[in-house]
């Protein structure tokens, strides 16, 4: 009898998303992520002015309610929940 769990491929930890400390980003980079977040998530919800949310989203990033995630497989970054 074999243990199937021991023979299953384990995910490569180098390919998993991770949180990037916002202090490592320039102000322009962080603002770009915030604007993308606003237009992507609010712009599709019939919001008249999705960029009107920039200050609220930036405040959420500063509080830690939103964090910067980096996906090494896709080589992309974006904002999301810290959980």
mmCIF file of C-alpha atoms in Angstrom:
data_model
loop_
_atom_site.group_PDB
_atom_site.id
_atom_site.type_symbol
_atom_site.label_atom_id
_atom_site.label_comp_id
_atom_site.label_asym_id
_atom_site.label_seq_id
_atom_site.Cartn_x
_atom_site.Cartn_y
_atom_site.Cartn_z
ATOM 1 C CA UNK A 1 0.000 0.000 0.000
ATOM 2 C CA UNK A 2 1.385 3.420 -0.959
ATOM 3 C CA UNK A 3 0.701 6.868 0.332
ATOM 4 C CA UNK A 4 -0.731 8.811 -2.642
ATOM 5 C CA UNK A 5 -0.267 12.154 -0.879
ATOM 6 C CA UNK A 6 3.483 11.600 -0.723
ATOM 7 C CA UNK A 7 3.644 11.116 -4.500
ATOM 8 C CA UNK A 8 1.576 14.135 -5.521
ATOM 9 C CA UNK A 9 3.462 17.028 -7.056
ATOM 10 C CA UNK A 10 3.908 19.915 -4.667
ATOM 11 C CA UNK A 11 3.438 23.471 -5.974
ATOM 12 C CA UNK A 12 6.642 25.376 -6.597
ATOM 13 C CA UNK A 13 6.816 28.102 -3.912
ATOM 14 C CA UNK A 14 8.643 30.347 -6.397
ATOM 15 C CA UNK A 15 5.451 30.458 -8.463
ATOM 16 C CA UNK A 16 3.105 31.499 -5.679
ATOM 17 C CA UNK A 17 1.802 35.035 -5.292
ATOM 18 C CA UNK A 18 3.289 37.066 -2.476
ATOM 19 C CA UNK A 19 2.703 40.408 -0.778
ATOM 20 C CA UNK A 20 5.086 43.238 -1.630
ATOM 21 C CA UNK A 21 5.818 45.849 1.026
ATOM 22 C CA UNK A 22 4.243 49.060 -0.280
ATOM 23 C CA UNK A 23 7.286 50.985 0.979
ATOM 24 C CA UNK A 24 9.345 49.307 -1.789
ATOM 25 C CA UNK A 25 7.224 50.954 -4.494
ATOM 26 C CA UNK A 26 7.572 54.458 -5.821
ATOM 27 C CA UNK A 27 4.649 56.836 -5.409
ATOM 28 C CA UNK A 28 3.978 56.601 -9.161
ATOM 29 C CA UNK A 29 3.921 52.802 -9.067
ATOM 30 C CA UNK A 30 1.534 52.743 -6.134
ATOM 31 C CA UNK A 31 -0.715 55.371 -7.723
ATOM 32 C CA UNK A 32 -0.775 53.326 -10.931
ATOM 33 C CA UNK A 33 -1.915 50.231 -9.032
ATOM 34 C CA UNK A 34 -4.573 52.264 -7.214
ATOM 35 C CA UNK A 35 -5.887 53.745 -10.476
ATOM 36 C CA UNK A 36 -5.940 50.313 -12.096
ATOM 37 C CA UNK A 37 -7.838 48.932 -9.111
ATOM 38 C CA UNK A 38 -10.385 51.756 -9.307
ATOM 39 C CA UNK A 39 -10.986 51.434 -13.040
ATOM 40 C CA UNK A 40 -10.994 47.641 -13.063
ATOM 41 C CA UNK A 41 -13.241 47.041 -10.071
ATOM 42 C CA UNK A 42 -15.366 50.179 -10.002
ATOM 43 C CA UNK A 43 -15.352 51.109 -13.671
ATOM 44 C CA UNK A 44 -17.288 47.974 -14.540
ATOM 45 C CA UNK A 45 -19.991 48.647 -11.967
ATOM 46 C CA UNK A 46 -21.678 51.606 -13.635
ATOM 47 C CA UNK A 47 -19.744 54.012 -11.444
ATOM 48 C CA UNK A 48 -19.877 57.417 -13.052
ATOM 49 C CA UNK A 49 -16.392 58.440 -11.917
ATOM 50 C CA UNK A 50 -14.306 55.409 -10.923
ATOM 51 C CA UNK A 51 -11.210 57.543 -10.348
ATOM 52 C CA UNK A 52 -13.167 59.427 -7.700
ATOM 53 C CA UNK A 53 -12.386 56.439 -5.458
ATOM 54 C CA UNK A 54 -8.592 56.932 -5.664
ATOM 55 C CA UNK A 55 -8.244 58.629 -2.279
ATOM 56 C CA UNK A 56 -10.351 55.968 -0.525
ATOM 57 C CA UNK A 57 -8.409 53.122 -2.149
ATOM 58 C CA UNK A 58 -5.057 54.756 -1.364
ATOM 59 C CA UNK A 59 -6.152 55.176 2.260
ATOM 60 C CA UNK A 60 -7.095 51.473 2.358
ATOM 61 C CA UNK A 61 -3.606 50.586 1.107
ATOM 62 C CA UNK A 62 -1.992 52.774 3.760
ATOM 63 C CA UNK A 63 -4.155 51.140 6.482
ATOM 64 C CA UNK A 64 -3.325 47.657 5.205
ATOM 65 C CA UNK A 65 -6.906 46.833 4.189
ATOM 66 C CA UNK A 66 -5.551 46.368 0.649
ATOM 67 C CA UNK A 67 -2.065 45.069 -0.127
ATOM 68 C CA UNK A 68 0.120 44.763 -3.198
ATOM 69 C CA UNK A 69 0.241 41.202 -4.524
ATOM 70 C CA UNK A 70 2.886 40.090 -7.023
ATOM 71 C CA UNK A 71 2.326 37.090 -9.279
ATOM 72 C CA UNK A 72 5.725 35.767 -10.454
ATOM 73 C CA UNK A 73 4.138 33.457 -13.038
ATOM 74 C CA UNK A 74 2.266 36.296 -14.764
ATOM 75 C CA UNK A 75 4.868 38.912 -13.788
ATOM 76 C CA UNK A 76 2.085 41.245 -12.675
ATOM 77 C CA UNK A 77 1.177 43.177 -9.545
ATOM 78 C CA UNK A 78 -2.187 44.295 -8.271
ATOM 79 C CA UNK A 79 -4.078 45.294 -5.172
ATOM 80 C CA UNK A 80 -6.130 42.833 -3.199
ATOM 81 C CA UNK A 81 -7.195 41.641 0.200
ATOM 82 C CA UNK A 82 -4.365 40.685 2.547
ATOM 83 C CA UNK A 83 -6.010 37.301 3.179
#
